[in-house]
Amino acid sequence: MTTLITGATSGIGESLAMLYADNDEQVIACGRNSEKLAKLSQHQNIESCHFDATDIQDIRSSTVAYKEFDRVILNAGNCEYIDDARNFDSSLFERVITTNLLSMGYCLEALLPKIKPGGQLVIVSSSVTYLPLPRSQAYGASKAGVSYLANSLAVDLKDIDVTLVHPGFVKTPLTDKNDFPMPMAVSAEKAANYIYKGVAKRRKEVHFPHRFTFILKFLRMLPTPLWLKLAKGLSR
């Protein structure tokens, strides 16, 4: 089995690459950090592939030699927050949308035709999509687009199974920059285990940690005015 993973040089992607490789699968670890890719490729089951997921030509040229994959995990992404919604930062918004959403389209164009019939496409979104949260205009919008994209692909792809991943808070170098509490946060290794097991069962959605995501799913059933009142309290 061959699994290609984007965003494999840090956090969840790196942990997934090691987990699949340790379970005797061939892994193509993709990312922009050459130093981390070189370290990962020291594992006998990992081959590195350097490209920028926001550059379609770079993706095409870097993956042209690969003929087919059993599984593609699109995990690359970034997180930035809009601190002052009244003075909206369109440059930040564009940057996040490009990194998290447009890059998915570029990767799909280059990689989706190479997934074997009966193979799997795994798309990593975020549990932020369950509810509108403070400062999340850019990140939440990008991930909402990712989730809709994955669910729509699941309708149209007849010979490929699509799994959509909605993680809660995960302790990674990216989230280390957060300046707010992260309730029920899990390690990148534990997140990778949740995903690995869910993908093995070909689940349509993988969400975790379950206690946290079930709370969010319950809260989204509240009337919108009530949730907005609660959310405004969180943003103070």
JSON list of C-alpha atoms in Angstrom, two decimals:
[
{"chain": "A", "resi": 1, "resn": "MET", "atom": "CA", "xyz": [0.00, 0.00, 0.00]},
{"chain": "A", "resi": 2, "resn": "THR", "atom": "CA", "xyz": [1.23, 3.48, -0.89]},
{"chain": "A", "resi": 3, "resn": "THR", "atom": "CA", "xyz": [0.01, 6.55, 0.96]},
{"chain": "A", "resi": 4, "resn": "LEU", "atom": "CA", "xyz": [0.81, 10.13, -0.03]},
{"chain": "A", "resi": 5, "resn": "ILE", "atom": "CA", "xyz": [0.52, 12.70, 2.76]},
{"chain": "A", "resi": 6, "resn": "THR", "atom": "CA", "xyz": [0.70, 16.47, 2.34]},
{"chain": "A", "resi": 7, "resn": "GLY", "atom": "CA", "xyz": [1.81, 18.66, 5.23]},
{"chain": "A", "resi": 8, "resn": "ALA", "atom": "CA", "xyz": [3.96, 15.78, 6.42]},
{"chain": "A", "resi": 9, "resn": "THR", "atom": "CA", "xyz": [6.79, 17.83, 7.92]},
{"chain": "A", "resi": 10, "resn": "SER", "atom": "CA", "xyz": [4.99, 18.83, 11.11]},
{"chain": "A", "resi": 11, "resn": "GLY", "atom": "CA", "xyz": [2.16, 18.04, 13.51]},
{"chain": "A", "resi": 12, "resn": "ILE", "atom": "CA", "xyz": [-0.55, 15.61, 12.43]},
{"chain": "A", "resi": 13, "resn": "GLY", "atom": "CA", "xyz": [0.99, 15.00, 8.99]},
{"chain": "A", "resi": 14, "resn": "GLU", "atom": "CA", "xyz": [4.37, 14.05, 10.40]},
{"chain": "A", "resi": 15, "resn": "SER", "atom": "CA", "xyz": [2.78, 11.72, 12.97]},
{"chain": "A", "resi": 16, "resn": "LEU", "atom": "CA", "xyz": [0.65, 10.11, 10.27]},
{"chain": "A", "resi": 17, "resn": "ALA", "atom": "CA", "xyz": [3.70, 9.56, 8.04]},
{"chain": "A", "resi": 18, "resn": "MET", "atom": "CA", "xyz": [5.54, 7.80, 10.84]},
{"chain": "A", "resi": 19, "resn": "LEU", "atom": "CA", "xyz": [2.48, 5.76, 11.85]},
{"chain": "A", "resi": 20, "resn": "TYR", "atom": "CA", "xyz": [1.81, 4.44, 8.34]},
{"chain": "A", "resi": 21, "resn": "ALA", "atom": "CA", "xyz": [5.51, 3.77, 7.77]},
{"chain": "A", "resi": 22, "resn": "ASP", "atom": "CA", "xyz": [5.83, 1.92, 11.07]},
{"chain": "A", "resi": 23, "resn": "ASN", "atom": "CA", "xyz": [2.92, -0.25, 9.93]},
{"chain": "A", "resi": 24, "resn": "ASP", "atom": "CA", "xyz": [4.86, -1.33, 6.84]},
{"chain": "A", "resi": 25, "resn": "GLU", "atom": "CA", "xyz": [3.15, 0.95, 4.33]},
{"chain": "A", "resi": 26, "resn": "GLN", "atom": "CA", "xyz": [5.07, 2.91, 1.74]},
{"chain": "A", "resi": 27, "resn": "VAL", "atom": "CA", "xyz": [4.70, 6.61, 2.48]},
{"chain": "A", "resi": 28, "resn": "ILE", "atom": "CA", "xyz": [5.33, 9.59, 0.23]},
{"chain": "A", "resi": 29, "resn": "ALA", "atom": "CA", "xyz": [5.82, 12.46, 2.67]},
{"chain": "A", "resi": 30, "resn": "CYS", "atom": "CA", "xyz": [5.18, 15.85, 1.07]},
{"chain": "A", "resi": 31, "resn": "GLY", "atom": "CA", "xyz": [5.98, 19.34, 2.29]},
{"chain": "A", "resi": 32, "resn": "ARG", "atom": "CA", "xyz": [8.13, 22.45, 1.90]},
{"chain": "A", "resi": 33, "resn": "ASN", "atom": "CA", "xyz": [10.63, 21.86, 4.72]},
{"chain": "A", "resi": 34, "resn": "SER", "atom": "CA", "xyz": [13.57, 20.12, 3.04]},
{"chain": "A", "resi": 35, "resn": "GLU", "atom": "CA", "xyz": [15.36, 19.47, 6.32]},
{"chain": "A", "resi": 36, "resn": "LYS", "atom": "CA", "xyz": [12.36, 17.72, 7.88]},
{"chain": "A", "resi": 37, "resn": "LEU", "atom": "CA", "xyz": [11.71, 15.76, 4.68]},
{"chain": "A", "resi": 38, "resn": "ALA", "atom": "CA", "xyz": [15.31, 14.53, 4.70]},
{"chain": "A", "resi": 39, "resn": "LYS", "atom": "CA", "xyz": [14.91, 13.38, 8.30]},
{"chain": "A", "resi": 40, "resn": "LEU", "atom": "CA", "xyz": [11.64, 11.58, 7.54]},
{"chain": "A", "resi": 41, "resn": "SER", "atom": "CA", "xyz": [13.15, 9.82, 4.52]},
{"chain": "A", "resi": 42, "resn": "GLN", "atom": "CA", "xyz": [15.65, 8.12, 6.79]},
{"chain": "A", "resi": 43, "resn": "HIS", "atom": "CA", "xyz": [12.81, 5.71, 7.57]},
{"chain": "A", "resi": 44, "resn": "GLN", "atom": "CA", "xyz": [13.04, 2.80, 5.16]},
{"chain": "A", "resi": 45, "resn": "ASN", "atom": "CA", "xyz": [9.35, 3.09, 4.26]},
{"chain": "A", "resi": 46, "resn": "ILE", "atom": "CA", "xyz": [9.27, 6.86, 3.65]},
{"chain": "A", "resi": 47, "resn": "GLU", "atom": "CA", "xyz": [10.11, 8.68, 0.45]},
{"chain": "A", "resi": 48, "resn": "SER", "atom": "CA", "xyz": [10.11, 12.47, 0.51]},
{"chain": "A", "resi": 49, "resn": "CYS", "atom": "CA", "xyz": [8.51, 14.73, -2.09]},
{"chain": "A", "resi": 50, "resn": "HIS", "atom": "CA", "xyz": [9.18, 18.47, -1.91]},
{"chain": "A", "resi": 51, "resn": "PHE", "atom": "CA", "xyz": [6.53, 20.88, -3.21]},
{"chain": "A", "resi": 52, "resn": "ASP", "atom": "CA", "xyz": [4.50, 23.94, -2.29]},
{"chain": "A", "resi": 53, "resn": "ALA", "atom": "CA", "xyz": [0.83, 22.95, -2.07]},
{"chain": "A", "resi": 54, "resn": "THR", "atom": "CA", "xyz": [-0.22, 26.45, -3.17]},
{"chain": "A", "resi": 55, "resn": "ASP", "atom": "CA", "xyz": [1.62, 26.09, -6.50]},
{"chain": "A", "resi": 56, "resn": "ILE", "atom": "CA", "xyz": [-0.09, 23.79, -9.00]},
{"chain": "A", "resi": 57, "resn": "GLN", "atom": "CA", "xyz": [2.92, 23.66, -11.33]},
{"chain": "A", "resi": 58, "resn": "ASP", "atom": "CA", "xyz": [5.20, 22.70, -8.45]},
{"chain": "A", "resi": 59, "resn": "ILE", "atom": "CA", "xyz": [2.82, 19.91, -7.40]},
{"chain": "A", "resi": 60, "resn": "ARG", "atom": "CA", "xyz": [2.58, 18.58, -10.96]},
{"chain": "A", "resi": 61, "resn": "SER", "atom": "CA", "xyz": [6.32, 18.58, -11.62]},
{"chain": "A", "resi": 62, "resn": "SER", "atom": "CA", "xyz": [7.18, 17.06, -8.25]},
{"chain": "A", "resi": 63, "resn": "THR", "atom": "CA", "xyz": [4.67, 14.20, -8.53]},
{"chain": "A", "resi": 64, "resn": "VAL", "atom": "CA", "xyz": [4.84, 13.45, -12.27]},
{"chain": "A", "resi": 65, "resn": "ALA", "atom": "CA", "xyz": [6.96, 10.34, -11.69]},
{"chain": "A", "resi": 66, "resn": "TYR", "atom": "CA", "xyz": [4.33, 8.74, -9.45]},
{"chain": "A", "resi": 67, "resn": "LYS", "atom": "CA", "xyz": [1.84, 6.62, -11.38]},
{"chain": "A", "resi": 68, "resn": "GLU", "atom": "CA", "xyz": [-0.67, 5.65, -8.69]},
{"chain": "A", "resi": 69, "resn": "PHE", "atom": "CA", "xyz": [-1.50, 5.74, -4.99]},
{"chain": "A", "resi": 70, "resn": "ASP", "atom": "CA", "xyz": [-3.70, 3.59, -2.78]},
{"chain": "A", "resi": 71, "resn": "ARG", "atom": "CA", "xyz": [-4.43, 6.53, -0.52]},
{"chain": "A", "resi": 72, "resn": "VAL", "atom": "CA", "xyz": [-3.97, 10.30, -0.58]},
{"chain": "A", "resi": 73, "resn": "ILE", "atom": "CA", "xyz": [-4.23, 12.30, 2.65]},
{"chain": "A", "resi": 74, "resn": "LEU", "atom": "CA", "xyz": [-4.58, 16.06, 2.08]},
{"chain": "A", "resi": 75, "resn": "ASN", "atom": "CA", "xyz": [-3.51, 17.54, 5.38]},
{"chain": "A", "resi": 76, "resn": "ALA", "atom": "CA", "xyz": [-1.44, 20.66, 4.62]},
{"chain": "A", "resi": 77, "resn": "GLY", "atom": "CA", "xyz": [-2.79, 23.87, 6.11]},
{"chain": "A", "resi": 78, "resn": "ASN", "atom": "CA", "xyz": [-2.21, 26.91, 8.26]},
{"chain": "A", "resi": 79, "resn": "CYS", "atom": "CA", "xyz": [-4.07, 28.88, 10.90]},
{"chain": "A", "resi": 80, "resn": "GLU", "atom": "CA", "xyz": [-4.20, 32.64, 11.38]},
{"chain": "A", "resi": 81, "resn": "TYR", "atom": "CA", "xyz": [-6.79, 34.67, 13.24]},
{"chain": "A", "resi": 82, "resn": "ILE", "atom": "CA", "xyz": [-8.42, 38.02, 12.50]},
{"chain": "A", "resi": 83, "resn": "ASP", "atom": "CA", "xyz": [-7.99, 39.99, 15.72]},
{"chain": "A", "resi": 84, "resn": "ASP", "atom": "CA", "xyz": [-10.09, 42.99, 14.70]},
{"chain": "A", "resi": 85, "resn": "ALA", "atom": "CA", "xyz": [-13.10, 42.06, 12.58]},
{"chain": "A", "resi": 86, "resn": "ARG", "atom": "CA", "xyz": [-14.14, 45.72, 12.30]},
{"chain": "A", "resi": 87, "resn": "ASN", "atom": "CA", "xyz": [-10.86, 46.41, 10.49]},
{"chain": "A", "resi": 88, "resn": "PHE", "atom": "CA", "xyz": [-10.91, 43.29, 8.35]},
{"chain": "A", "resi": 89, "resn": "ASP", "atom": "CA", "xyz": [-7.52, 42.08, 7.11]},
{"chain": "A", "resi": 90, "resn": "SER", "atom": "CA", "xyz": [-8.14, 40.94, 3.53]},
{"chain": "A", "resi": 91, "resn": "SER", "atom": "CA", "xyz": [-4.49, 39.99, 3.00]},
{"chain": "A", "resi": 92, "resn": "LEU", "atom": "CA", "xyz": [-4.61, 37.58, 5.93]},
{"chain": "A", "resi": 93, "resn": "PHE", "atom": "CA", "xyz": [-7.95, 36.26, 4.67]},
{"chain": "A", "resi": 94, "resn": "GLU", "atom": "CA", "xyz": [-6.54, 35.64, 1.19]},
{"chain": "A", "resi": 95, "resn": "ARG", "atom": "CA", "xyz": [-3.44, 33.96, 2.62]},
{"chain": "A", "resi": 96, "resn": "VAL", "atom": "CA", "xyz": [-5.45, 31.53, 4.76]},
{"chain": "A", "resi": 97, "resn": "ILE", "atom": "CA", "xyz": [-7.98, 30.74, 2.02]},
{"chain": "A", "resi": 98, "resn": "THR", "atom": "CA", "xyz": [-5.14, 30.06, -0.43]},
{"chain": "A", "resi": 99, "resn": "THR", "atom": "CA", "xyz": [-3.20, 27.83, 1.95]},
{"chain": "A", "resi": 100, "resn": "ASN", "atom": "CA", "xyz": [-6.14, 25.87, 3.31]},
{"chain": "A", "resi": 101, "resn": "LEU", "atom": "CA", "xyz": [-8.70, 25.76, 0.50]},
{"chain": "A", "resi": 102, "resn": "LEU", "atom": "CA", "xyz": [-7.28, 26.65, -2.91]},
{"chain": "A", "resi": 103, "resn": "SER", "atom": "CA", "xyz": [-4.35, 24.33, -2.28]},
{"chain": "A", "resi": 104, "resn": "MET", "atom": "CA", "xyz": [-6.85, 21.47, -1.96]},
{"chain": "A", "resi": 105, "resn": "GLY", "atom": "CA", "xyz": [-8.04, 22.16, -5.49]},
{"chain": "A", "resi": 106, "resn": "TYR", "atom": "CA", "xyz": [-4.48, 22.20, -6.81]},
{"chain": "A", "resi": 107, "resn": "CYS", "atom": "CA", "xyz": [-3.64, 18.92, -5.07]},
{"chain": "A", "resi": 108, "resn": "LEU", "atom": "CA", "xyz": [-6.85, 17.30, -6.26]},
{"chain": "A", "resi": 109, "resn": "GLU", "atom": "CA", "xyz": [-6.17, 18.23, -9.88]},
{"chain": "A", "resi": 110, "resn": "ALA", "atom": "CA", "xyz": [-2.68, 16.76, -9.73]},
{"chain": "A", "resi": 111, "resn": "LEU", "atom": "CA", "xyz": [-3.25, 13.74, -7.49]},
{"chain": "A", "resi": 112, "resn": "LEU", "atom": "CA", "xyz": [-6.87, 12.58, -7.67]},
{"chain": "A", "resi": 113, "resn": "PRO", "atom": "CA", "xyz": [-6.49, 10.92, -11.12]},
{"chain": "A", "resi": 114, "resn": "LYS", "atom": "CA", "xyz": [-3.65, 8.83, -9.66]},
{"chain": "A", "resi": 115, "resn": "ILE", "atom": "CA", "xyz": [-5.68, 7.24, -6.86]},
{"chain": "A", "resi": 116, "resn": "LYS", "atom": "CA", "xyz": [-6.42, 3.61, -7.71]},
{"chain": "A", "resi": 117, "resn": "PRO", "atom": "CA", "xyz": [-10.04, 2.50, -8.14]},
{"chain": "A", "resi": 118, "resn": "GLY", "atom": "CA", "xyz": [-11.12, 1.32, -4.70]},
{"chain": "A", "resi": 119, "resn": "GLY", "atom": "CA", "xyz": [-8.58, 3.65, -3.12]},
{"chain": "A", "resi": 120, "resn": "GLN", "atom": "CA", "xyz": [-9.08, 6.39, -0.56]},
{"chain": "A", "resi": 121, "resn": "LEU", "atom": "CA", "xyz": [-9.03, 10.16, -0.41]},
{"chain": "A", "resi": 122, "resn": "VAL", "atom": "CA", "xyz": [-8.70, 11.63, 3.08]},
{"chain": "A", "resi": 123, "resn": "ILE", "atom": "CA", "xyz": [-9.25, 15.36, 3.60]},
{"chain": "A", "resi": 124, "resn": "VAL", "atom": "CA", "xyz": [-8.35, 17.01, 6.91]},
{"chain": "A", "resi": 125, "resn": "SER", "atom": "CA", "xyz": [-10.62, 19.89, 7.90]},
{"chain": "A", "resi": 126, "resn": "SER", "atom": "CA", "xyz": [-11.37, 21.13, 11.44]},
{"chain": "A", "resi": 127, "resn": "SER", "atom": "CA", "xyz": [-14.10, 21.00, 14.08]},
{"chain": "A", "resi": 128, "resn": "VAL", "atom": "CA", "xyz": [-14.20, 24.82, 13.83]},
{"chain": "A", "resi": 129, "resn": "THR", "atom": "CA", "xyz": [-16.68, 24.19, 11.00]},
{"chain": "A", "resi": 130, "resn": "TYR", "atom": "CA", "xyz": [-19.35, 23.06, 13.49]},
{"chain": "A", "resi": 131, "resn": "LEU", "atom": "CA", "xyz": [-19.84, 26.56, 14.95]},
{"chain": "A", "resi": 132, "resn": "PRO", "atom": "CA", "xyz": [-18.91, 30.18, 14.20]},
{"chain": "A", "resi": 133, "resn": "LEU", "atom": "CA", "xyz": [-16.19, 31.05, 16.73]},
{"chain": "A", "resi": 134, "resn": "PRO", "atom": "CA", "xyz": [-14.44, 34.29, 17.71]},
{"chain": "A", "resi": 135, "resn": "ARG", "atom": "CA", "xyz": [-11.60, 35.52, 15.45]},
{"chain": "A", "resi": 136, "resn": "SER", "atom": "CA", "xyz": [-12.12, 32.56, 13.07]},
{"chain": "A", "resi": 137, "resn": "GLN", "atom": "CA", "xyz": [-13.45, 34.40, 10.03]},
{"chain": "A", "resi": 138, "resn": "ALA", "atom": "CA", "xyz": [-10.52, 33.36, 7.82]},
{"chain": "A", "resi": 139, "resn": "TYR", "atom": "CA", "xyz": [-9.65, 29.97, 9.30]},
{"chain": "A", "resi": 140, "resn": "GLY", "atom": "CA", "xyz": [-13.28, 28.91, 9.78]},
{"chain": "A", "resi": 141, "resn": "ALA", "atom": "CA", "xyz": [-14.30, 30.00, 6.29]},
{"chain": "A", "resi": 142, "resn": "SER", "atom": "CA", "xyz": [-11.40, 28.10, 4.74]},
{"chain": "A", "resi": 143, "resn": "LYS", "atom": "CA", "xyz": [-12.17, 24.92, 6.67]},
{"chain": "A", "resi": 144, "resn": "ALA", "atom": "CA", "xyz": [-15.91, 25.18, 6.00]},
{"chain": "A", "resi": 145, "resn": "GLY", "atom": "CA", "xyz": [-15.01, 25.22, 2.32]},
{"chain": "A", "resi": 146, "resn": "VAL", "atom": "CA", "xyz": [-12.76, 22.20, 2.80]},
{"chain": "A", "resi": 147, "resn": "SER", "atom": "CA", "xyz": [-15.55, 20.25, 4.52]},
{"chain": "A", "resi": 148, "resn": "TYR", "atom": "CA", "xyz": [-18.08, 21.09, 1.81]},
{"chain": "A", "resi": 149, "resn": "LEU", "atom": "CA", "xyz": [-15.55, 20.12, -0.84]},
{"chain": "A", "resi": 150, "resn": "ALA", "atom": "CA", "xyz": [-14.95, 16.73, 0.77]},
{"chain": "A", "resi": 151, "resn": "ASN", "atom": "CA", "xyz": [-18.65, 16.00, 1.23]},
{"chain": "A", "resi": 152, "resn": "SER", "atom": "CA", "xyz": [-19.38, 16.97, -2.37]},
{"chain": "A", "resi": 153, "resn": "LEU", "atom": "CA", "xyz": [-16.57, 14.76, -3.64]},
{"chain": "A", "resi": 154, "resn": "ALA", "atom": "CA", "xyz": [-18.01, 11.88, -1.61]},
{"chain": "A", "resi": 155, "resn": "VAL", "atom": "CA", "xyz": [-21.20, 12.24, -3.67]},
{"chain": "A", "resi": 156, "resn": "ASP", "atom": "CA", "xyz": [-19.52, 12.30, -7.08]},
{"chain": "A", "resi": 157, "resn": "LEU", "atom": "CA", "xyz": [-16.57, 9.91, -6.71]},
{"chain": "A", "resi": 158, "resn": "LYS", "atom": "CA", "xyz": [-17.97, 6.47, -7.45]},
{"chain": "A", "resi": 159, "resn": "ASP", "atom": "CA", "xyz": [-14.79, 4.37, -7.22]},
{"chain": "A", "resi": 160, "resn": "ILE", "atom": "CA", "xyz": [-12.93, 6.14, -4.38]},
{"chain": "A", "resi": 161, "resn": "ASP", "atom": "CA", "xyz": [-13.88, 6.31, -0.70]},
{"chain": "A", "resi": 162, "resn": "VAL", "atom": "CA", "xyz": [-13.70, 9.80, 0.82]},
{"chain": "A", "resi": 163, "resn": "THR", "atom": "CA", "xyz": [-13.02, 10.35, 4.52]},
{"chain": "A", "resi": 164, "resn": "LEU", "atom": "CA", "xyz": [-13.46, 13.81, 6.04]},
{"chain": "A", "resi": 165, "resn": "VAL", "atom": "CA", "xyz": [-11.50, 14.52, 9.23]},
{"chain": "A", "resi": 166, "resn": "HIS", "atom": "CA", "xyz": [-12.68, 17.04, 11.83]},
{"chain": "A", "resi": 167, "resn": "PRO", "atom": "CA", "xyz": [-10.02, 17.31, 14.56]},
{"chain": "A", "resi": 168, "resn": "GLY", "atom": "CA", "xyz": [-10.53, 19.24, 17.75]},
{"chain": "A", "resi": 169, "resn": "PHE", "atom": "CA", "xyz": [-7.55, 20.98, 19.31]},
{"chain": "A", "resi": 170, "resn": "VAL", "atom": "CA", "xyz": [-4.27, 19.20, 18.59]},
{"chain": "A", "resi": 171, "resn": "LYS", "atom": "CA", "xyz": [-0.95, 20.12, 20.20]},
{"chain": "A", "resi": 172, "resn": "THR", "atom": "CA", "xyz": [1.35, 21.00, 17.29]},
{"chain": "A", "resi": 173, "resn": "PRO", "atom": "CA", "xyz": [3.95, 23.69, 16.53]},
{"chain": "A", "resi": 174, "resn": "LEU", "atom": "CA", "xyz": [1.12, 25.55, 14.76]},
{"chain": "A", "resi": 175, "resn": "THR", "atom": "CA", "xyz": [-1.25, 25.57, 17.73]},
{"chain": "A", "resi": 176, "resn": "ASP", "atom": "CA", "xyz": [1.60, 26.36, 20.15]},
{"chain": "A", "resi": 177, "resn": "LYS", "atom": "CA", "xyz": [1.15, 29.93, 18.90]},
{"chain": "A", "resi": 178, "resn": "ASN", "atom": "CA", "xyz": [-2.46, 30.12, 20.12]},
{"chain": "A", "resi": 179, "resn": "ASP", "atom": "CA", "xyz": [-3.02, 32.67, 22.87]},
{"chain": "A", "resi": 180, "resn": "PHE", "atom": "CA", "xyz": [-6.20, 31.08, 24.25]},
{"chain": "A", "resi": 181, "resn": "PRO", "atom": "CA", "xyz": [-7.12, 27.85, 26.12]},
{"chain": "A", "resi": 182, "resn": "MET", "atom": "CA", "xyz": [-7.45, 24.69, 24.02]},
{"chain": "A", "resi": 183, "resn": "PRO", "atom": "CA", "xyz": [-9.90, 22.43, 25.90]},
{"chain": "A", "resi": 184, "resn": "MET", "atom": "CA", "xyz": [-9.37, 18.67, 25.63]},
{"chain": "A", "resi": 185, "resn": "ALA", "atom": "CA", "xyz": [-6.37, 19.11, 23.31]},
{"chain": "A", "resi": 186, "resn": "VAL", "atom": "CA", "xyz": [-4.68, 15.89, 22.21]},
{"chain": "A", "resi": 187, "resn": "SER", "atom": "CA", "xyz": [-1.16, 15.19, 21.02]},
{"chain": "A", "resi": 188, "resn": "ALA", "atom": "CA", "xyz": [-0.34, 14.92, 17.32]},
{"chain": "A", "resi": 189, "resn": "GLU", "atom": "CA", "xyz": [0.42, 11.23, 17.86]},
{"chain": "A", "resi": 190, "resn": "LYS", "atom": "CA", "xyz": [-3.01, 10.59, 19.37]},
{"chain": "A", "resi": 191, "resn": "ALA", "atom": "CA", "xyz": [-4.66, 12.57, 16.57]},
{"chain": "A", "resi": 192, "resn": "ALA", "atom": "CA", "xyz": [-2.82, 10.42, 14.02]},
{"chain": "A", "resi": 193, "resn": "ASN", "atom": "CA", "xyz": [-4.09, 7.28, 15.74]},
{"chain": "A", "resi": 194, "resn": "TYR", "atom": "CA", "xyz": [-7.70, 8.50, 15.58]},
{"chain": "A", "resi": 195, "resn": "ILE", "atom": "CA", "xyz": [-7.29, 9.20, 11.86]},
{"chain": "A", "resi": 196, "resn": "TYR", "atom": "CA", "xyz": [-5.43, 5.96, 11.12]},
{"chain": "A", "resi": 197, "resn": "LYS", "atom": "CA", "xyz": [-8.14, 3.83, 12.74]},
{"chain": "A", "resi": 198, "resn": "GLY", "atom": "CA", "xyz": [-11.01, 5.75, 11.13]},
{"chain": "A", "resi": 199, "resn": "VAL", "atom": "CA", "xyz": [-9.45, 5.59, 7.68]},
{"chain": "A", "resi": 200, "resn": "ALA", "atom": "CA", "xyz": [-8.81, 1.85, 8.08]},
{"chain": "A", "resi": 201, "resn": "LYS", "atom": "CA", "xyz": [-12.56, 1.43, 8.70]},
{"chain": "A", "resi": 202, "resn": "ARG", "atom": "CA", "xyz": [-13.31, 3.70, 5.73]},
{"chain": "A", "resi": 203, "resn": "ARG", "atom": "CA", "xyz": [-15.44, 5.99, 7.86]},
{"chain": "A", "resi": 204, "resn": "LYS", "atom": "CA", "xyz": [-17.07, 8.92, 6.09]},
{"chain": "A", "resi": 205, "resn": "GLU", "atom": "CA", "xyz": [-16.24, 11.25, 8.98]},
{"chain": "A", "resi": 206, "resn": "VAL", "atom": "CA", "xyz": [-13.54, 11.00, 11.63]},
{"chain": "A", "resi": 207, "resn": "HIS", "atom": "CA", "xyz": [-13.88, 13.49, 14.50]},
{"chain": "A", "resi": 208, "resn": "PHE", "atom": "CA", "xyz": [-12.02, 13.67, 17.79]},
{"chain": "A", "resi": 209, "resn": "PRO", "atom": "CA", "xyz": [-11.65, 13.86, 20.70]},
{"chain": "A", "resi": 210, "resn": "HIS", "atom": "CA", "xyz": [-15.21, 12.58, 20.84]},
{"chain": "A", "resi": 211, "resn": "ARG", "atom": "CA", "xyz": [-16.25, 14.31, 24.06]},
{"chain": "A", "resi": 212, "resn": "PHE", "atom": "CA", "xyz": [-15.18, 17.68, 22.64]},
{"chain": "A", "resi": 213, "resn": "THR", "atom": "CA", "xyz": [-16.69, 17.23, 19.18]},
{"chain": "A", "resi": 214, "resn": "PHE", "atom": "CA", "xyz": [-19.98, 15.89, 20.59]},
{"chain": "A", "resi": 215, "resn": "ILE", "atom": "CA", "xyz": [-20.24, 19.04, 22.72]},
{"chain": "A", "resi": 216, "resn": "LEU", "atom": "CA", "xyz": [-19.73, 21.19, 19.61]},
{"chain": "A", "resi": 217, "resn": "LYS", "atom": "CA", "xyz": [-22.29, 19.17, 17.68]},
{"chain": "A", "resi": 218, "resn": "PHE", "atom": "CA", "xyz": [-24.77, 19.64, 20.52]},
{"chain": "A", "resi": 219, "resn": "LEU", "atom": "CA", "xyz": [-24.12, 23.39, 20.72]},
{"chain": "A", "resi": 220, "resn": "ARG", "atom": "CA", "xyz": [-24.73, 23.86, 16.99]},
{"chain": "A", "resi": 221, "resn": "MET", "atom": "CA", "xyz": [-28.32, 22.68, 17.56]},
{"chain": "A", "resi": 222, "resn": "LEU", "atom": "CA", "xyz": [-28.96, 25.76, 19.72]},
{"chain": "A", "resi": 223, "resn": "PRO", "atom": "CA", "xyz": [-30.98, 28.59, 18.17]},
{"chain": "A", "resi": 224, "resn": "THR", "atom": "CA", "xyz": [-28.62, 30.93, 16.34]},
{"chain": "A", "resi": 225, "resn": "PRO", "atom": "CA", "xyz": [-29.38, 33.99, 18.52]},
{"chain": "A", "resi": 226, "resn": "LEU", "atom": "CA", "xyz": [-28.57, 32.00, 21.66]},
{"chain": "A", "resi": 227, "resn": "TRP", "atom": "CA", "xyz": [-25.29, 30.69, 20.29]},
{"chain": "A", "resi": 228, "resn": "LEU", "atom": "CA", "xyz": [-24.27, 34.16, 19.10]},
{"chain": "A", "resi": 229, "resn": "LYS", "atom": "CA", "xyz": [-24.90, 35.50, 22.59]},
{"chain": "A", "resi": 230, "resn": "LEU", "atom": "CA", "xyz": [-22.71, 32.77, 24.09]},
{"chain": "A", "resi": 231, "resn": "ALA", "atom": "CA", "xyz": [-20.00, 33.22, 21.47]},
{"chain": "A", "resi": 232, "resn": "LYS", "atom": "CA", "xyz": [-19.87, 36.97, 22.01]},
{"chain": "A", "resi": 233, "resn": "GLY", "atom": "CA", "xyz": [-19.19, 36.23, 25.66]},
{"chain": "A", "resi": 234, "resn": "LEU", "atom": "CA", "xyz": [-16.26, 34.01, 24.69]},
{"chain": "A", "resi": 235, "resn": "SER", "atom": "CA", "xyz": [-14.70, 36.77, 22.61]},
{"chain": "A", "resi": 236, "resn": "ARG", "atom": "CA", "xyz": [-14.51, 39.31, 25.43]}
]
